[in-house]
Coordinates of C-alpha atoms and ligand atoms in Angstrom, one line a residue:
M1 CA 15.1 -9.3 -3.5
G2 CA 15.1 -10.8 -7.2
A3 CA 15.6 -13.8 -8.2
R4 CA 16.1 -15.7 -4.7
W5 CA 12.2 -15.1 -4.0
A6 CA 10.9 -15.3 -8.0
G7 CA 9.8 -18.6 -7.8
G8 CA 6.1 -19.8 -7.9
G9 CA 4.1 -16.5 -7.6
R10 CA 6.0 -15.8 -10.5
A11 CA 6.3 -18.7 -12.7
A12 CA 2.7 -18.9 -12.4
F13 CA 2.6 -15.2 -13.5
G14 CA 4.4 -16.2 -17.0
V15 CA 2.3 -19.4 -17.0
A16 CA -1.2 -17.0 -17.0
F17 CA -0.4 -14.1 -18.7
G18 CA 2.3 -15.1 -21.6
R19 CA 5.7 -14.5 -21.6
S20 CA 5.6 -10.0 -22.1
L21 CA 8.5 -8.2 -20.2
L22 CA 5.1 -6.1 -18.8
E23 CA 2.9 -9.2 -18.1
N24 CA 5.8 -11.5 -16.6
R25 CA 7.9 -9.1 -14.5
G26 CA 9.6 -12.0 -12.5
L27 CA 13.5 -10.5 -13.8
V28 CA 12.4 -6.8 -14.3
K29 CA 12.8 -3.8 -11.2
M30 CA 9.5 -2.3 -11.0
T31 CA 9.6 1.6 -11.6
T32 CA 7.2 3.9 -12.1
Q33 CA 7.6 4.0 -15.4
T34 CA 6.9 0.2 -16.0
L35 CA 4.0 0.9 -13.5
R36 CA 2.5 3.1 -15.9
A37 CA 3.0 1.0 -18.8
L38 CA 0.9 -1.7 -16.7
K39 CA -2.0 0.6 -17.5
G40 CA -4.5 -0.8 -20.5
Q41 CA -2.3 -4.0 -20.3
R42 CA -3.7 -6.4 -17.2
P43 CA -4.5 -5.1 -13.7
I44 CA -2.1 -4.1 -11.1
V45 CA -1.8 -5.3 -8.4
C46 CA -0.9 -2.9 -5.1
V47 CA -0.2 -4.0 -1.7
T48 CA 1.0 -2.9 1.8
A49 CA 3.5 -4.1 3.8
Y50 CA 5.3 -2.2 7.1
D51 CA 8.0 -4.4 7.6
T52 CA 10.8 -7.3 6.2
P53 CA 9.3 -10.5 6.7
M54 CA 6.1 -9.5 5.3
A55 CA 7.9 -7.3 2.2
Q56 CA 9.8 -10.6 1.4
C57 CA 6.4 -12.8 1.1
A58 CA 4.6 -10.2 -0.9
D59 CA 7.2 -9.6 -3.3
A60 CA 7.8 -13.8 -3.6
A61 CA 4.5 -13.5 -5.1
G62 CA 4.5 -11.1 -7.5
V63 CA 3.1 -7.5 -6.5
D64 CA 3.7 -4.9 -8.9
L65 CA 3.6 -1.7 -5.5
M66 CA 4.0 -1.8 -2.1
L67 CA 3.4 0.7 -0.4
V68 CA 4.4 1.8 3.7
G69 CA 0.7 2.8 4.5
D70 CA 0.6 5.0 7.5
S71 CA -1.4 2.5 8.0
V72 CA 0.6 1.2 9.8
G73 CA -0.4 2.9 12.9
N74 CA -4.0 1.1 13.3
N75 CA -2.0 -2.3 11.7
V76 CA 0.9 -2.6 13.5
L77 CA 0.9 -0.1 16.4
G78 CA -2.0 0.0 17.7
F79 CA -3.5 3.5 17.1
A80 CA -7.4 4.1 16.0
N81 CA -6.6 5.7 12.2
T82 CA -3.3 6.9 10.9
V83 CA -3.7 10.2 13.0
P84 CA -0.6 10.1 14.8
V85 CA 2.0 8.6 12.5
T86 CA 5.1 10.4 12.7
L87 CA 7.4 10.9 9.5
D88 CA 10.5 9.5 11.8
M89 CA 7.8 5.8 11.9
M90 CA 7.2 6.0 8.5
V91 CA 11.5 6.1 7.8
H92 CA 11.2 3.7 10.5
H93 CA 9.6 0.9 8.9
A94 CA 10.0 2.1 5.4
A95 CA 13.6 1.4 6.2
A96 CA 12.5 -2.1 7.7
V97 CA 10.5 -2.9 4.2
A98 CA 13.6 -1.6 2.1
R99 CA 15.9 -4.0 3.1
A100 CA 13.9 -6.8 1.6
K101 CA 15.4 -5.2 -1.3
P102 CA 12.0 -5.8 -3.4
E103 CA 11.6 -5.8 -7.0
A104 CA 7.7 -4.5 -6.3
L105 CA 8.0 -0.1 -7.0
L106 CA 8.3 0.9 -2.9
V107 CA 6.2 3.4 -2.2
A108 CA 5.9 5.0 1.7
D109 CA 3.1 7.5 2.2
L110 CA 3.7 10.7 3.9
P111 CA 2.1 11.0 7.1
F112 CA -0.5 13.5 8.8
G113 CA -0.1 17.0 8.3
D114 CA 3.6 16.6 6.7
A115 CA 2.0 17.5 3.2
H116 CA 1.1 21.1 4.6
L117 CA 4.3 22.4 5.8
K118 CA 6.6 24.9 3.6
P119 CA 7.0 23.6 0.2
G120 CA 10.8 23.5 1.2
D121 CA 10.0 21.6 4.6
V122 CA 7.3 18.6 2.0
V123 CA 10.7 18.4 0.0
K124 CA 13.1 17.9 3.7
S125 CA 10.6 15.4 4.5
C126 CA 9.9 13.6 1.4
R127 CA 14.2 13.8 1.3
R128 CA 14.2 11.8 4.4
L129 CA 11.6 9.1 3.8
V130 CA 14.2 8.3 -0.1
Q131 CA 17.2 8.8 1.7
E132 CA 16.8 7.2 4.9
G133 CA 13.8 4.7 4.2
G134 CA 15.1 3.6 0.3
V135 CA 11.9 4.4 -0.9
E136 CA 11.4 4.8 -4.5
A137 CA 8.8 7.0 -4.6
V138 CA 5.9 9.1 -2.2
K139 CA 2.0 8.9 -2.0
I140 CA 0.3 12.3 -0.5
E141 CA -2.9 12.4 0.6
G142 CA -4.7 15.6 -2.0
G143 CA -6.4 16.9 -4.8
A144 CA -5.7 19.7 -6.5
A145 CA -5.1 22.2 -4.3
I146 CA -1.3 20.3 -3.0
A147 CA -1.0 20.0 -7.6
P148 CA 1.5 22.7 -7.1
L149 CA 3.9 21.1 -4.6
I150 CA 3.6 17.6 -6.3
E151 CA 5.1 19.1 -9.4
R152 CA 7.7 21.0 -7.2
L153 CA 8.3 17.6 -5.7
V154 CA 9.0 15.6 -9.3
R155 CA 10.8 18.9 -10.6
A156 CA 12.9 17.4 -7.3
G157 CA 13.5 14.2 -8.2
I158 CA 10.4 12.9 -6.1
P159 CA 7.4 10.5 -7.7
V160 CA 4.7 11.4 -6.3
M161 CA 1.7 9.0 -6.0
G162 CA -2.1 10.9 -5.4
H163 CA -4.5 10.0 -3.1
I164 CA -8.0 10.8 -3.5
G165 CA -11.5 9.7 -2.3
L166 CA -11.3 9.2 1.4
Q167 CA -8.7 10.3 2.8
P168 CA -7.6 9.2 6.4
Q169 CA -6.0 11.6 7.7
Q170 CA -8.8 13.2 7.5
V171 CA -10.4 11.1 9.5
N172 CA -11.6 14.0 12.7
V173 CA -12.8 16.9 9.4
L174 CA -15.1 14.0 8.4
G175 CA -15.6 12.8 11.9
G176 CA -15.8 8.9 10.3
Y177 CA -15.2 6.8 6.8
R178 CA -17.8 7.4 4.4
K179 CA -18.2 7.0 0.4
F180 CA -17.2 9.3 -2.2
G181 CA -18.2 11.1 -5.8
Q182 CA -22.1 9.9 -5.1
R183 CA -23.5 13.3 -4.9
V184 CA -22.9 15.5 -8.3
P185 CA -21.3 18.2 -6.4
E186 CA -18.5 16.1 -5.3
A187 CA -18.0 13.9 -7.7
D188 CA -17.3 16.8 -9.7
A189 CA -14.4 17.9 -7.6
L190 CA -12.7 14.4 -7.8
R191 CA -12.8 14.7 -11.6
A192 CA -11.3 17.5 -11.3
D193 CA -8.1 16.5 -8.8
A194 CA -8.1 13.8 -10.4
E195 CA -7.2 15.6 -13.5
A196 CA -5.4 18.1 -11.3
L197 CA -2.8 15.7 -10.4
D198 CA -2.2 14.4 -13.4
Q199 CA -1.7 17.3 -15.0
A200 CA 0.6 17.6 -11.9
G201 CA 2.6 15.1 -13.2
V202 CA 2.0 11.9 -10.5
F203 CA 3.0 8.2 -11.4
A204 CA -0.3 6.6 -10.1
I205 CA -3.5 8.2 -8.3
V206 CA -5.2 5.9 -5.2
V207 CA -9.0 6.3 -5.2
E208 CA -10.1 5.0 -2.1
L209 CA -14.1 4.4 -1.0
M210 CA -15.2 5.7 -4.2
D211 CA -18.2 5.3 -6.1
P212 CA -17.8 2.9 -8.5
R213 CA -19.2 4.4 -11.4
L214 CA -16.6 7.7 -10.5
A215 CA -13.7 5.3 -10.4
A216 CA -14.3 3.1 -13.5
E217 CA -15.0 6.9 -15.1
L218 CA -11.6 8.3 -13.8
S219 CA -10.1 4.8 -15.0
R220 CA -10.7 5.6 -18.9
S221 CA -10.2 9.4 -18.7
I222 CA -6.5 9.8 -16.8
S223 CA -3.6 9.1 -18.1
V224 CA -2.0 6.9 -15.0
P225 CA -2.8 3.9 -13.7
I226 CA -6.6 4.4 -10.8
I227 CA -5.7 2.1 -8.2
G228 CA -8.8 1.3 -6.3
I229 CA -8.9 0.3 -2.9
G230 CA -13.2 -0.1 -2.3
S231 CA -13.9 1.7 -5.0
G232 CA -15.0 -1.3 -7.6
P233 CA -13.7 -3.7 -9.9
E234 CA -13.3 -1.2 -12.8
C235 CA -10.0 0.8 -11.6
D236 CA -6.6 -0.2 -13.5
G237 CA -5.3 -1.5 -10.5
Q238 CA -6.2 -3.1 -6.6
I239 CA -4.6 -2.2 -3.8
L240 CA -5.4 -3.7 0.2
V241 CA -3.9 -3.8 3.4
A242 CA -1.9 -6.9 4.0
H243 CA -3.1 -7.3 7.3
D244 CA -6.8 -8.0 6.2
I245 CA -5.5 -10.0 2.9
L246 CA -3.8 -12.5 5.2
G247 CA -6.9 -12.7 8.0
I248 CA -4.4 -11.0 10.8
N249 CA -7.1 -8.6 12.3
E250 CA -10.0 -9.2 13.7
H251 CA -12.3 -6.8 11.9
A252 CA -11.1 -5.9 8.7
P253 CA -13.2 -2.9 6.6
S254 CA -16.8 -5.5 4.4
F255 CA -14.9 -4.3 0.4
A256 CA -11.9 -6.4 1.9
K257 CA -11.4 -10.5 1.3
A258 CA -9.0 -12.6 3.6
Y259 CA -7.4 -14.8 1.7
A260 CA -5.9 -16.4 5.3
N261 CA -7.3 -16.6 9.0
L262 CA -3.2 -16.3 10.4
H263 CA -5.1 -14.1 13.3
E264 CA -6.6 -17.7 14.2
T265 CA -3.2 -19.2 12.6
M266 CA -1.3 -17.2 15.5
R267 CA -3.5 -17.7 17.8
A268 CA -3.5 -21.5 17.8
A269 CA 0.8 -21.4 17.8
F270 CA 0.7 -19.5 20.6
A271 CA -1.5 -22.1 22.7
A272 CA 0.0 -25.1 21.5
Y273 CA 3.6 -23.7 22.4
A274 CA 2.0 -22.7 25.6
G275 CA 0.9 -25.9 25.9
E276 CA 4.3 -28.1 25.8
V277 CA 6.2 -25.5 27.9
R278 CA 3.9 -26.1 30.5
G279 CA 3.6 -29.4 29.7
K280 CA 6.7 -29.8 29.9
I281 CA 6.7 -31.4 26.5
Y282 CA 8.9 -28.4 25.2
P283 CA 12.4 -27.7 24.6
A284 CA 12.8 -31.7 25.2
A285 CA 10.6 -32.4 22.0
A286 CA 11.4 -29.1 19.7
A287 CA 12.0 -30.8 16.7
K288 CA 8.8 -32.5 16.8
S289 CA 6.3 -29.9 17.4
A290 CA 7.9 -27.2 15.0
V291 CA 6.6 -29.5 12.5
S292 CA 3.3 -30.0 13.9
V293 CA 2.6 -26.5 14.2
S294 CA 4.0 -25.5 10.0
A295 CA 2.1 -28.4 9.1
G296 CA -0.7 -26.9 10.7
K297 CA -1.1 -29.6 12.4
Ligands
KIV301 O1 -1.7 3.6 4.0 C1 -2.8 3.0 3.4 O2 -2.3 1.6 3.7 C2 -3.3 3.4 1.7 C3 -4.0 2.4 1.3 C4 -4.6 1.8 1.9 C5 -4.2 3.0 0.0 O3 -3.0 3.8 2.0

């Protein structure tokens, strides 16, 4: 989307953080390499996106990484969790986000089950996300056990982002969501997972619902950026679900912060429209009512 969207958000970036290439990425397409280089420079900003307009808005705000998360399942498609999301659904939503031509690095989730296919078939799934979905990298849930697979994908030219701590695709094994890494054996296993992923060549690792002390430790010890979600403030970057940031979801996780209340804004807009149609005000006074809605009145 580039310069067309490079107004307020990126200009403000420049003023706030100085003018270095990495700090003000307004004219720079983010790559896995420039993202990696941000480690230790400034916090990395990541969000999910599932469609073109949302991706345009997030990119205009200057986010560094956009994830077409399999959380599209519970945020957009009405599923209870990410398990029912298929590769076809991921390709469909990835392609919609890619049409926004974001300057942010574009990553898509490999959906439930696909990482456990035969390695050649995993490469095929990732190829679909890259070639048909238009993303530049894939995110895969899993630790040391999938390190050989990640090496193979990277060799095939597919950059991989790791994801440890809570792995939502495991929800039916876990029986729910919980915090990870609070006990010594689990923390040790997570350290080993992060090191194995780092060695295998991931360009970043998402740590979800991880004990903040462990997430901070990994941010110091692992060579690639550690991107936290519900894992405390001392990660190299943060990721949140767009619908939680925007207040579209009525119920958000406790660690999330809503910066708008679009749920209420959308409800009020639909109610205003319904009222005007029933009151025979719209379409006759269409221009006037459109202004009052967009002004939030
Ligand atoms: O699918 C998703 O939205 C995610 C992030 C929240 C990390 O995996």
